mmCIF file with all atom_site columns, C-alpha atoms in Angstrom:
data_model
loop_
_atom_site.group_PDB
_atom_site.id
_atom_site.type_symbol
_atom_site.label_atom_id
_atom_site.label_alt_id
_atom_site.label_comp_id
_atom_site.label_asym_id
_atom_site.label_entity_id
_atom_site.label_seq_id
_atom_site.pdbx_PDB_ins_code
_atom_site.Cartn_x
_atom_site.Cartn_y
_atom_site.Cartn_z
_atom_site.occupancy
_atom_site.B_iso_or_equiv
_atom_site.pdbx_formal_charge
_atom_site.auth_seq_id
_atom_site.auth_comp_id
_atom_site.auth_asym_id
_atom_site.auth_atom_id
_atom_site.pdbx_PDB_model_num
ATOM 1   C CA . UNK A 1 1   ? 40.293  5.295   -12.740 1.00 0.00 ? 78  UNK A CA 1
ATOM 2   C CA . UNK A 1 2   ? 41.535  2.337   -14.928 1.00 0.00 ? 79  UNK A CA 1
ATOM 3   C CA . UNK A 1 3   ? 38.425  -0.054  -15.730 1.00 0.00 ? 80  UNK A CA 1
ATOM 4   C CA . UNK A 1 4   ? 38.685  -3.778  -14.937 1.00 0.00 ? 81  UNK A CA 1
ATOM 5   C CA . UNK A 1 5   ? 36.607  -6.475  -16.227 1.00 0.00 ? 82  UNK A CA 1
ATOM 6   C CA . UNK A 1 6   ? 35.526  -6.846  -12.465 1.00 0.00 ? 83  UNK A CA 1
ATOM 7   C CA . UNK A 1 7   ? 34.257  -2.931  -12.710 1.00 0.00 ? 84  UNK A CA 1
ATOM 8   C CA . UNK A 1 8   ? 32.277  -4.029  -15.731 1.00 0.00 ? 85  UNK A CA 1
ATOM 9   C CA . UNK A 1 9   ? 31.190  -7.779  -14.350 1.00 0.00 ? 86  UNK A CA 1
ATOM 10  C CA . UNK A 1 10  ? 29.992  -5.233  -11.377 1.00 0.00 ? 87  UNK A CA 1
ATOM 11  C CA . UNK A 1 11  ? 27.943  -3.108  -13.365 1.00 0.00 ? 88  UNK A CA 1
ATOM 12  C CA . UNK A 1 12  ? 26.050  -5.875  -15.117 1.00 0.00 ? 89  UNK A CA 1
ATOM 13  C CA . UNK A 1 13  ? 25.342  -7.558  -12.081 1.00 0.00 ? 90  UNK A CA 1
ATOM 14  C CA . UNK A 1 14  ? 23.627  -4.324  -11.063 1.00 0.00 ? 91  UNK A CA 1
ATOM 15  C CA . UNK A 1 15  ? 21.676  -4.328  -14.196 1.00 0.00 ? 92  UNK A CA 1
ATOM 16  C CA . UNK A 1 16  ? 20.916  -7.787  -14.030 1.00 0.00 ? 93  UNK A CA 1
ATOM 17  C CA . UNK A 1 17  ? 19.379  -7.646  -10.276 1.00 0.00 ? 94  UNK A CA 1
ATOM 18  C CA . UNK A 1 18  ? 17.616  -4.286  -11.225 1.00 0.00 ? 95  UNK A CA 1
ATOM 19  C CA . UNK A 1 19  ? 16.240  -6.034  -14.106 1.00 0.00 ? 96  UNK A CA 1
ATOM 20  C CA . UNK A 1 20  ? 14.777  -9.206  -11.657 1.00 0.00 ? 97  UNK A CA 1
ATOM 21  C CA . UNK A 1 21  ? 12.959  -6.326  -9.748  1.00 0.00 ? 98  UNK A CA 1
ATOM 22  C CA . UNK A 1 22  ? 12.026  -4.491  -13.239 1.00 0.00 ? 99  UNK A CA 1
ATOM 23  C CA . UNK A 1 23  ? 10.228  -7.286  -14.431 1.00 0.00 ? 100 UNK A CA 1
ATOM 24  C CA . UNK A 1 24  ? 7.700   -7.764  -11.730 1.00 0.00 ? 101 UNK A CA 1
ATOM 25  C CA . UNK A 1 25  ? 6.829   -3.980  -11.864 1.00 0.00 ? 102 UNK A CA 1
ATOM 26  C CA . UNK A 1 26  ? 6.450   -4.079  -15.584 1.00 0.00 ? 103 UNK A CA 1
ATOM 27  C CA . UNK A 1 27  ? 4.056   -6.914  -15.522 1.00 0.00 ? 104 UNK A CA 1
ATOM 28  C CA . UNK A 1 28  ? 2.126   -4.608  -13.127 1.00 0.00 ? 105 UNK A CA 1
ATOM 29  C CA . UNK A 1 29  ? 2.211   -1.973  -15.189 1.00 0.00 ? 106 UNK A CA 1
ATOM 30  C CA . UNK A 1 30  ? 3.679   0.484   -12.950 1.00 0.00 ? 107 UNK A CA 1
ATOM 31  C CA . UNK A 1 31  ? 4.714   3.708   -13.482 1.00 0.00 ? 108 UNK A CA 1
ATOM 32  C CA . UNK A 1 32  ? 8.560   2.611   -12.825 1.00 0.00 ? 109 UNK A CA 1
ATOM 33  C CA . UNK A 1 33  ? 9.159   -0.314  -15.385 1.00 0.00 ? 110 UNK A CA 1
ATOM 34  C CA . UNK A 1 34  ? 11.530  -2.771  -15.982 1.00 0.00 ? 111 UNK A CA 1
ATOM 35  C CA . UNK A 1 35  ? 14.169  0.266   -17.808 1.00 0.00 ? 112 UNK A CA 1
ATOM 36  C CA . UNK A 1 36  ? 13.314  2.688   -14.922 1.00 0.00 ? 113 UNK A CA 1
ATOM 37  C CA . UNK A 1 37  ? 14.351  0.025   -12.350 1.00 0.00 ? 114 UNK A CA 1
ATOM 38  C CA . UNK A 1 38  ? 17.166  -1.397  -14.023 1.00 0.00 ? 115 UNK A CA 1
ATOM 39  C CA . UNK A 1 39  ? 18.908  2.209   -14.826 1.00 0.00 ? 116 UNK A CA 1
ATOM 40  C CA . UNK A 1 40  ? 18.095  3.474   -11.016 1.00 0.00 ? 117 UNK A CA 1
ATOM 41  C CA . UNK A 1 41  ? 20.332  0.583   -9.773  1.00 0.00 ? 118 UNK A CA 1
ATOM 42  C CA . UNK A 1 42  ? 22.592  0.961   -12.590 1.00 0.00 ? 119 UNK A CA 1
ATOM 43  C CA . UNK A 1 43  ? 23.132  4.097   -11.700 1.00 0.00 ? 120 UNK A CA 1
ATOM 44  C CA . UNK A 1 44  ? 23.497  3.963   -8.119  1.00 0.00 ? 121 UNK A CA 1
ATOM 45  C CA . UNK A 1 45  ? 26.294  1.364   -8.643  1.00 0.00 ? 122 UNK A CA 1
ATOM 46  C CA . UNK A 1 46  ? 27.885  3.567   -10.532 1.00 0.00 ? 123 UNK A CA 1
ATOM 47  C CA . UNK A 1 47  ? 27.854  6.253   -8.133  1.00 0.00 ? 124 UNK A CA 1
ATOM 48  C CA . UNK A 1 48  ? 29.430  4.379   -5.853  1.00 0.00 ? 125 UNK A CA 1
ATOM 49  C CA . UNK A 1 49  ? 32.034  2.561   -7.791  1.00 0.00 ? 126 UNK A CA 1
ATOM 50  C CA . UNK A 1 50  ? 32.799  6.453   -8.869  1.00 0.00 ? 127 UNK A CA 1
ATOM 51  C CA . UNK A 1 51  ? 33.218  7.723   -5.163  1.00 0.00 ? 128 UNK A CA 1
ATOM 52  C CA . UNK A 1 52  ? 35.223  4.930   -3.505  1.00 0.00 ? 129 UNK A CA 1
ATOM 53  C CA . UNK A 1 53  ? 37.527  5.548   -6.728  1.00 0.00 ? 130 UNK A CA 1
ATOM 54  C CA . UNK A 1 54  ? 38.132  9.262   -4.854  1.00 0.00 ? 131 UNK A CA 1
ATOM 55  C CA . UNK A 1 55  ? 38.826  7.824   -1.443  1.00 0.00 ? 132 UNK A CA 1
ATOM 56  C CA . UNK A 1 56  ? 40.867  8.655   0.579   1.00 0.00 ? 133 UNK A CA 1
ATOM 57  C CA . UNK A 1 57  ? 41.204  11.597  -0.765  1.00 0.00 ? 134 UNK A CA 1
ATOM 58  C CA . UNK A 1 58  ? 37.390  12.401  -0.337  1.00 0.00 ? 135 UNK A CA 1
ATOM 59  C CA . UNK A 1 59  ? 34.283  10.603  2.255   1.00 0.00 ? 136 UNK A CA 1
ATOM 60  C CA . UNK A 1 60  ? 32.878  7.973   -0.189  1.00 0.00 ? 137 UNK A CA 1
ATOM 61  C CA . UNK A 1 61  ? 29.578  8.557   1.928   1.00 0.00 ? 138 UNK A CA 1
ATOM 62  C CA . UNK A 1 62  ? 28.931  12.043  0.803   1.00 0.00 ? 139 UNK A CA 1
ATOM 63  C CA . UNK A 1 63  ? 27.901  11.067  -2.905  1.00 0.00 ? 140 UNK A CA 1
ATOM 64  C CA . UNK A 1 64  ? 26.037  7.793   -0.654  1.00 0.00 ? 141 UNK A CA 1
ATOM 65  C CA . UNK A 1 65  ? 24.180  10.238  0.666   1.00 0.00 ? 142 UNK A CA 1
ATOM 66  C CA . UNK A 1 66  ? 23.290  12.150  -2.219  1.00 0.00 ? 143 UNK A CA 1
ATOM 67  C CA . UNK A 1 67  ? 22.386  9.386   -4.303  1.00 0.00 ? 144 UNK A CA 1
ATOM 68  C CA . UNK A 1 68  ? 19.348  8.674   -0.915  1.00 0.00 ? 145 UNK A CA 1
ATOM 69  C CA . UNK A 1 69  ? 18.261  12.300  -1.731  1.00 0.00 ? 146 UNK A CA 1
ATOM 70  C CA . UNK A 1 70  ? 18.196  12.287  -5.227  1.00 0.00 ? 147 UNK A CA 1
ATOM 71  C CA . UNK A 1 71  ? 16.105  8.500   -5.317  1.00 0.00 ? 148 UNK A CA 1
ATOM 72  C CA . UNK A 1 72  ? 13.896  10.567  -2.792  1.00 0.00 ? 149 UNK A CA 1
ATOM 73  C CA . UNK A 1 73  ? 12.773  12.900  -5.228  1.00 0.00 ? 150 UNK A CA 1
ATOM 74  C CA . UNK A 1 74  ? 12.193  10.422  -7.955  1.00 0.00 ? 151 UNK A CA 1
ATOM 75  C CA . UNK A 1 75  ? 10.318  7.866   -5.685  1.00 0.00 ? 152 UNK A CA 1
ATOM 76  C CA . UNK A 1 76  ? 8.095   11.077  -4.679  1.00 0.00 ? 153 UNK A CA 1
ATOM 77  C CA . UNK A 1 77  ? 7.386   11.714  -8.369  1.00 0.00 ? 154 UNK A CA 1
ATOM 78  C CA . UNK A 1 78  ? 5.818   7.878   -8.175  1.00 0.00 ? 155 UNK A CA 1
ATOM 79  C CA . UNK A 1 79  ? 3.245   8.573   -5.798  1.00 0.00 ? 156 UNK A CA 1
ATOM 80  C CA . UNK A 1 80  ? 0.030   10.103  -6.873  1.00 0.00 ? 157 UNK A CA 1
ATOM 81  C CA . UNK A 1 81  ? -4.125  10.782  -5.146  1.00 0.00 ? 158 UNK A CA 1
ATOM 82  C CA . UNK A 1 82  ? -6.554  9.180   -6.223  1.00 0.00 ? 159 UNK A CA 1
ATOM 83  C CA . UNK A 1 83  ? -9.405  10.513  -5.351  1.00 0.00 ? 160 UNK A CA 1
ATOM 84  C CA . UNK A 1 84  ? -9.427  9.436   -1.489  1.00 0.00 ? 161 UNK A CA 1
ATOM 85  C CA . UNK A 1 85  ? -7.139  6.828   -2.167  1.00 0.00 ? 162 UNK A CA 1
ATOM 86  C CA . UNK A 1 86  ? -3.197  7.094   -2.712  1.00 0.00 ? 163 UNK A CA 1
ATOM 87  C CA . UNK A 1 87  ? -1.205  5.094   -5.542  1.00 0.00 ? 164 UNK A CA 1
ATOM 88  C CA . UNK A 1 88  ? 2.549   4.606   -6.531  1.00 0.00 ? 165 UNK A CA 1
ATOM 89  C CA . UNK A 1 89  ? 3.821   4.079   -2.521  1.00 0.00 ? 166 UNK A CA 1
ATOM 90  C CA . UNK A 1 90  ? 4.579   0.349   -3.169  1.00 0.00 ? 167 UNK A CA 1
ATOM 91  C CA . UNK A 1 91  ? 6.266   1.528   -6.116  1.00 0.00 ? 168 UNK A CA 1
ATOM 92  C CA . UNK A 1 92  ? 8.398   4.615   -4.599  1.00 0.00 ? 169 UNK A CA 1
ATOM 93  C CA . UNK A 1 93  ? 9.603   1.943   -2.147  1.00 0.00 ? 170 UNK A CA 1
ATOM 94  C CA . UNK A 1 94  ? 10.631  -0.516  -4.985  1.00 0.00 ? 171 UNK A CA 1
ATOM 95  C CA . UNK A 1 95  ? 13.110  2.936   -6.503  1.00 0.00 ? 172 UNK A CA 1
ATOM 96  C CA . UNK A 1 96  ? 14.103  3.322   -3.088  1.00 0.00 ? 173 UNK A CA 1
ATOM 97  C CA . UNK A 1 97  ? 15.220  0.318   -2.822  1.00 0.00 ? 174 UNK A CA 1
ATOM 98  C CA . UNK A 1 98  ? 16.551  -0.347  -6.105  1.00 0.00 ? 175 UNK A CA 1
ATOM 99  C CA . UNK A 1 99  ? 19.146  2.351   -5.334  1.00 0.00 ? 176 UNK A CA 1
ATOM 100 C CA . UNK A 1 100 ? 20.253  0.489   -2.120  1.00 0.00 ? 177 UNK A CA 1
ATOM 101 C CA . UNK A 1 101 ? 20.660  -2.424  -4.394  1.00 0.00 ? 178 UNK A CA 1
ATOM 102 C CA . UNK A 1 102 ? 22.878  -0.945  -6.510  1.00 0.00 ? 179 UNK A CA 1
ATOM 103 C CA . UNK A 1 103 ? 24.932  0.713   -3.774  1.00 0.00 ? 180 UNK A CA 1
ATOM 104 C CA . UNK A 1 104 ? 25.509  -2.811  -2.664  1.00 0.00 ? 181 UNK A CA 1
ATOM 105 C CA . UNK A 1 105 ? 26.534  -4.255  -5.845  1.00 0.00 ? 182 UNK A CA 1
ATOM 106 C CA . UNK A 1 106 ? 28.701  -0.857  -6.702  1.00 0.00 ? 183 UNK A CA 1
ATOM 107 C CA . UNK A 1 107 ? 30.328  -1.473  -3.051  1.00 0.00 ? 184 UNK A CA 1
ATOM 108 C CA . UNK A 1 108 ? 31.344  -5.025  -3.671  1.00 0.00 ? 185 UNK A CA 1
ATOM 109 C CA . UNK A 1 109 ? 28.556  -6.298  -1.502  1.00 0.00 ? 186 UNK A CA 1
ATOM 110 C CA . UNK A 1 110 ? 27.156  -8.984  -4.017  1.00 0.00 ? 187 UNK A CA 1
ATOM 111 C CA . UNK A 1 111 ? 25.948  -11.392 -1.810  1.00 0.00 ? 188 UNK A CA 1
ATOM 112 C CA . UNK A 1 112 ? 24.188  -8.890  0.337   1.00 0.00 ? 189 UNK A CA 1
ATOM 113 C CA . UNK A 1 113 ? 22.358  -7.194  -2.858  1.00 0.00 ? 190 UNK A CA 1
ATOM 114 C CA . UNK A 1 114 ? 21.487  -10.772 -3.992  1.00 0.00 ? 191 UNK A CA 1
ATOM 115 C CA . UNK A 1 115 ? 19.659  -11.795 -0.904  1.00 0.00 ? 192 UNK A CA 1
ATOM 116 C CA . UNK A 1 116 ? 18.178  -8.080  -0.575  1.00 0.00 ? 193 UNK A CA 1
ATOM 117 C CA . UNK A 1 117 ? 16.867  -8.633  -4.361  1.00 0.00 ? 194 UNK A CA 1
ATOM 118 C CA . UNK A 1 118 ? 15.202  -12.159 -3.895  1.00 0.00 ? 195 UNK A CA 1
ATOM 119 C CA . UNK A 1 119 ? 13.909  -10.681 -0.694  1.00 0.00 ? 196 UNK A CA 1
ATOM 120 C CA . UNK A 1 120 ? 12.180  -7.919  -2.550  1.00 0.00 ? 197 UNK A CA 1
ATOM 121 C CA . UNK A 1 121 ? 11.429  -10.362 -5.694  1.00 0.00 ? 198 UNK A CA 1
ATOM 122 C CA . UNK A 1 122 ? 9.579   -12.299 -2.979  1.00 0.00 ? 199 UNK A CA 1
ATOM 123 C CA . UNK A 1 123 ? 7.766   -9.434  -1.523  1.00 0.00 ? 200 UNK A CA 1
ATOM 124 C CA . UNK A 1 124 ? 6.486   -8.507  -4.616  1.00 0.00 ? 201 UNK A CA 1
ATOM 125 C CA . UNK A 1 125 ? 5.193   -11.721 -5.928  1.00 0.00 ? 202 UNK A CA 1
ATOM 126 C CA . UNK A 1 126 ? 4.571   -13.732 -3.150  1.00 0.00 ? 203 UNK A CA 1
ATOM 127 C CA . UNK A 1 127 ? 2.940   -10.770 -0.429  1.00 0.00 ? 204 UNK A CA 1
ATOM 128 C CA . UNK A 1 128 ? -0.349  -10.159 -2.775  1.00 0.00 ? 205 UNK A CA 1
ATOM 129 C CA . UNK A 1 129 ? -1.782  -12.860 -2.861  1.00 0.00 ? 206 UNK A CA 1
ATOM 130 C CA . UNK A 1 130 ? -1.374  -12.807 0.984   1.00 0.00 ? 207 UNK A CA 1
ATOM 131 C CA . UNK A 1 131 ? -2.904  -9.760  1.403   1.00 0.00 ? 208 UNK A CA 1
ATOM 132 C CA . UNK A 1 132 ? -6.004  -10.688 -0.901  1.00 0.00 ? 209 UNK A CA 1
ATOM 133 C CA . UNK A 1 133 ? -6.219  -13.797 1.529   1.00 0.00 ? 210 UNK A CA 1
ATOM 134 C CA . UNK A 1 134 ? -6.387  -11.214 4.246   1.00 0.00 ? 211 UNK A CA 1
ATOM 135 C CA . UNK A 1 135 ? -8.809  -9.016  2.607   1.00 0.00 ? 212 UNK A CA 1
ATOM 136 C CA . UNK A 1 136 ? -11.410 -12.029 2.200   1.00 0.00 ? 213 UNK A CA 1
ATOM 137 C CA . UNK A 1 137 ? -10.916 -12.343 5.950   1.00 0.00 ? 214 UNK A CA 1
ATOM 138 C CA . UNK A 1 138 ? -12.636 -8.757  6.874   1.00 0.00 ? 215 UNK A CA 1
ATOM 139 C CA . UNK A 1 139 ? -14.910 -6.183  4.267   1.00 0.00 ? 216 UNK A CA 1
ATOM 140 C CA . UNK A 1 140 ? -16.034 -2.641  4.274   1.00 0.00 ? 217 UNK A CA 1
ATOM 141 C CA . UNK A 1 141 ? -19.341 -1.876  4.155   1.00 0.00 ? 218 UNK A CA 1
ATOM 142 C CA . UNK A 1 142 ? -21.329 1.898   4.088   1.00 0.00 ? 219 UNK A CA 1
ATOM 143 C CA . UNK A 1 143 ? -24.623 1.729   5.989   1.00 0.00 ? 220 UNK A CA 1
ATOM 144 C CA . UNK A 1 144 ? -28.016 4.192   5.824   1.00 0.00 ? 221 UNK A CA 1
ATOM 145 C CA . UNK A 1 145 ? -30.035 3.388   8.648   1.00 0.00 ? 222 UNK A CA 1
ATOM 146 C CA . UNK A 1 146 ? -33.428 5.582   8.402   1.00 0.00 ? 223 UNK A CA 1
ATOM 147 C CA . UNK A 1 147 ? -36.203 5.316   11.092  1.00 0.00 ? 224 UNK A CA 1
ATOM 148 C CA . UNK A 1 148 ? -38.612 7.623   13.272  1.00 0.00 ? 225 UNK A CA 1
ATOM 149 C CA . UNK A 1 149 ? -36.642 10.629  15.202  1.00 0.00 ? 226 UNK A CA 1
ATOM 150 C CA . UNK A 1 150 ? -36.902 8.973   18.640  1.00 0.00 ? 227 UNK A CA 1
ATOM 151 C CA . UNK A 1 151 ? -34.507 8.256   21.355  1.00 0.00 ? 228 UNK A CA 1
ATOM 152 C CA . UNK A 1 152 ? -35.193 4.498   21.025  1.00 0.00 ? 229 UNK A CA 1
ATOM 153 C CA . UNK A 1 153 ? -33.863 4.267   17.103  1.00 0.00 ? 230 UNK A CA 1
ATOM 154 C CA . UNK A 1 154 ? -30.775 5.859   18.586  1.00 0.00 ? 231 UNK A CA 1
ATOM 155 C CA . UNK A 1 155 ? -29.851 4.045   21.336  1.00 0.00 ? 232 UNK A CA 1
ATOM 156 C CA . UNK A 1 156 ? -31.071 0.785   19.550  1.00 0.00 ? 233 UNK A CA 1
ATOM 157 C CA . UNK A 1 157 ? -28.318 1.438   16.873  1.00 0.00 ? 234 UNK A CA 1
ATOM 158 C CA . UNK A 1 158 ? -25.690 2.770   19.181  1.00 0.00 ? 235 UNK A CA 1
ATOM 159 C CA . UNK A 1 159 ? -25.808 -0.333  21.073  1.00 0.00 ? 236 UNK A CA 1
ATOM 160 C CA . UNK A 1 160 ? -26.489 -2.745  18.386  1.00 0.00 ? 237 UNK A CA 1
ATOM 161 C CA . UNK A 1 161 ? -23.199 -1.126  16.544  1.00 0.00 ? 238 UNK A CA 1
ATOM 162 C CA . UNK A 1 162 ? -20.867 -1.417  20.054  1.00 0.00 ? 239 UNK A CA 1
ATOM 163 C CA . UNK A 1 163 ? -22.310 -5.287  20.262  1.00 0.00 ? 240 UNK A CA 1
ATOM 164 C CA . UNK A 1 164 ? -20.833 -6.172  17.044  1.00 0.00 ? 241 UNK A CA 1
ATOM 165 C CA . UNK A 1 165 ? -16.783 -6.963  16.596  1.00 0.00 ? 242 UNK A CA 1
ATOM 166 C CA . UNK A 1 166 ? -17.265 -4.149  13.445  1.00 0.00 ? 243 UNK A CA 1
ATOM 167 C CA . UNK A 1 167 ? -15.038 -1.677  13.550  1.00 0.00 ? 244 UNK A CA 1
ATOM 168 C CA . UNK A 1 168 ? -16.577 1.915   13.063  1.00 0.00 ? 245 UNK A CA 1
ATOM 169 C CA . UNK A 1 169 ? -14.315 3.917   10.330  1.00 0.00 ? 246 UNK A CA 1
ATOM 170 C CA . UNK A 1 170 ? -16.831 6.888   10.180  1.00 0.00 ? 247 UNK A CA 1
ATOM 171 C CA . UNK A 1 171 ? -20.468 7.590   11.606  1.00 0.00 ? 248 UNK A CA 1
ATOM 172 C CA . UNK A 1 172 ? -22.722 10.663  11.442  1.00 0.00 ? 249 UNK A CA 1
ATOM 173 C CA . UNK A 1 173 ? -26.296 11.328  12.048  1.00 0.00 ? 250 UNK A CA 1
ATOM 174 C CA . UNK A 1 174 ? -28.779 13.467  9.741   1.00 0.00 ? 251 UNK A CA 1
ATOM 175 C CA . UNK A 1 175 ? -32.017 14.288  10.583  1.00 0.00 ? 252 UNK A CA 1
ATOM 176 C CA . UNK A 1 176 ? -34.982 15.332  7.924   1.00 0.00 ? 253 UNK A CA 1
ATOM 177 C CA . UNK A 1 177 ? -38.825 15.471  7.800   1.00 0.00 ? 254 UNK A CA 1
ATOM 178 C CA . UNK A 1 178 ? -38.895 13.880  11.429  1.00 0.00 ? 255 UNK A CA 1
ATOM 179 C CA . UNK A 1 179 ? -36.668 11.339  10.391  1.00 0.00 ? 256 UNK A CA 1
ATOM 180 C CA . UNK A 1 180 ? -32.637 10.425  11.521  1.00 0.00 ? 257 UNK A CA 1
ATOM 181 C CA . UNK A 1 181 ? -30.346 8.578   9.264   1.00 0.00 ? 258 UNK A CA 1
ATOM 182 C CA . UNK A 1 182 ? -27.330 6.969   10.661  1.00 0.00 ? 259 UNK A CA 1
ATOM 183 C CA . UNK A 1 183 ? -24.580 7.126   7.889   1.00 0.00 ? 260 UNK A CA 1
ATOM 184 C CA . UNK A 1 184 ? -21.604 4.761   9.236   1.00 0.00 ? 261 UNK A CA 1
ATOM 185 C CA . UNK A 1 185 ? -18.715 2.752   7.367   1.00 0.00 ? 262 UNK A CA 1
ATOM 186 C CA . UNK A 1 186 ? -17.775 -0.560  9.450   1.00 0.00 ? 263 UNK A CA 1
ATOM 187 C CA . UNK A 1 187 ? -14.381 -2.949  9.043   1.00 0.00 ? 264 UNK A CA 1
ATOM 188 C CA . UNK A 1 188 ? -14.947 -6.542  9.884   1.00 0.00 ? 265 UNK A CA 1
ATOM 189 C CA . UNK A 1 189 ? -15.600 -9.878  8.892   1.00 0.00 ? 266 UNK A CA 1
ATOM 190 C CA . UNK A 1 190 ? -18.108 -10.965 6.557   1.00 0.00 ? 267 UNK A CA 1
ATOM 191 C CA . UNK A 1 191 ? -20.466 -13.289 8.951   1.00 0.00 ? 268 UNK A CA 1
ATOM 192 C CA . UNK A 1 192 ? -20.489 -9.943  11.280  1.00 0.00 ? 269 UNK A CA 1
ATOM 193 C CA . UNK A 1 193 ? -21.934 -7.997  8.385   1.00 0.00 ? 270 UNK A CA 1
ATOM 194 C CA . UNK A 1 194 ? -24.589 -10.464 7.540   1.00 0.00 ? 271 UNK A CA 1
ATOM 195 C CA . UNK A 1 195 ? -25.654 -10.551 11.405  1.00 0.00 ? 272 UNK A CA 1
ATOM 196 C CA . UNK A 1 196 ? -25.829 -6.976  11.416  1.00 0.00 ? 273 UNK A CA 1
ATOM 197 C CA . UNK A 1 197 ? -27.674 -7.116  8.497   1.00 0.00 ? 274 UNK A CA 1
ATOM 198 C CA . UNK A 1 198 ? -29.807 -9.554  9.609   1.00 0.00 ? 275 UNK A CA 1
ATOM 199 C CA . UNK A 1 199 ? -30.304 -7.305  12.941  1.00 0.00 ? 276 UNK A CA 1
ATOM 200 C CA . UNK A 1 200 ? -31.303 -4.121  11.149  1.00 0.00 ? 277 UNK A CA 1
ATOM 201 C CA . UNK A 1 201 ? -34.250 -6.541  9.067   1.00 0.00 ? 278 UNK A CA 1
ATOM 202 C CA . UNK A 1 202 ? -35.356 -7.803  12.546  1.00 0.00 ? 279 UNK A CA 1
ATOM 203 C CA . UNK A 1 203 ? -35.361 -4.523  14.440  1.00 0.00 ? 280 UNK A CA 1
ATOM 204 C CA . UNK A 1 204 ? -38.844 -2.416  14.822  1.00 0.00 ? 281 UNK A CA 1
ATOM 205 C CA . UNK A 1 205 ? -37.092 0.734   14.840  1.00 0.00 ? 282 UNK A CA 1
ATOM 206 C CA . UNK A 1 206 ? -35.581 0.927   11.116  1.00 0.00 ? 283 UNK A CA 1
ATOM 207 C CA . UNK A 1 207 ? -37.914 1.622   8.459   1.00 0.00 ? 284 UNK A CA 1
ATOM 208 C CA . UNK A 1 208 ? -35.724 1.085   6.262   1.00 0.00 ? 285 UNK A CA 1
ATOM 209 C CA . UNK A 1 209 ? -31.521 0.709   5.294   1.00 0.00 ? 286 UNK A CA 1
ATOM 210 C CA . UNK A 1 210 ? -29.475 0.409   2.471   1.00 0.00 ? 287 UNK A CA 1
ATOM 211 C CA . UNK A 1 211 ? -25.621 -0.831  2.760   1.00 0.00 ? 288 UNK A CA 1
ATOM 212 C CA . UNK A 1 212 ? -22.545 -0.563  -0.114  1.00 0.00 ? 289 UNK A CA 1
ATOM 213 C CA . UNK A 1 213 ? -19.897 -2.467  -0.305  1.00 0.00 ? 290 UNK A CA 1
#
């Protein structure tokens, strides 16, 4: 395979889009940086430039594939539990797609791995602060609701609960020394906290509650 200055123009263009992606996750501090991202779409350019050198001797879309196995396993290495929470998704997508954009670019595709890059440039930047306006817009909330063991403290809550536009995420009931605790975690909007809230201070069956956010 004789290298052109296109081959090499190529490869830097890969570098140079991995490196608009890099720099957003870097900022982040994410586990892959601005070198991880730039040499994953380095690399799958490469890969590709490689195996349309063998055609048509060989099927180009063998090492394709292989390079969407191989970015599986190192995208899978990015995601981690956190206790009940898990991390490193957003950024297993971003290798996952780095890799595509370097197939592109290694294919010739430039325009299409240009507009693919300021898509995902514009995911990354712009979609946060979207998704913090959205999270303003509804709140979770862990309630203990203690009264009396008595039929009426149950239904009271039950239907008090089902009246709201909350949505229930988990609810149990404990009972000790004659008294039941309702332990539930409710998704909704902040006004429909504070009426439940409000509810539970007003209602003759709860001696007392305590809520988390």
């Amino acid at each position: 395979m004789d290298i052109l200055w296109s081959d090499i123009l190529t490869l830097l263009l890969a570098v140079l889009l991995g490196a608009l992606i890099g720099l957003e996750r870097e900022f982040r501090d994410k586990t892959a940086g601005f070198r991880t991202v730039i040499l994953i779409c380095l690399g799958a350019a490469l890969f590709t430039m490689v195996s349309l050198s063998f055609a048509p001797t060989s099927d180009p879309a063998r090492i394709a594939a292989q390079i969407v196995t191989g970015v599986g396993f190192l995208g899978a290495g990015a995601i981690l539990r956190d206790g009940p929470r898990i991390v490193g998704l957003t950024t297993a997508a971003i290798v996952w797609l780095a890799a595509a954009i370097g197939m592109a670019t290694g294919s010739g595709n430039f325009l299409l791995a240009a507009i693919a890059t300021g898509l995902v440039t514009l995911v990354l930047w712009l979609f946060p602060k979207i998704e913090h306006w959205i999270d303003t817009l509804r709140e979770v909330h862990s309630y203990e609701i203690t009264g009396d063991e008595n039929e009426d403290l149950i239904q009271s809550l039950e239907t008090l609960i089902s009246s709201t536009s909350l949505r229930v995420l988990q609810k149990r009931w404990s009972k000790e020394n004659r008294e039941i605790t309702l332990h539930c975690t409710l998704l909704g909007k902040p006004g429909a906290q504070q009426r439940l809230i409000a509810e539970l201070l007003s209602n003759p069956c709860v001696k007392r509650f305590k809520t988390q956010d």
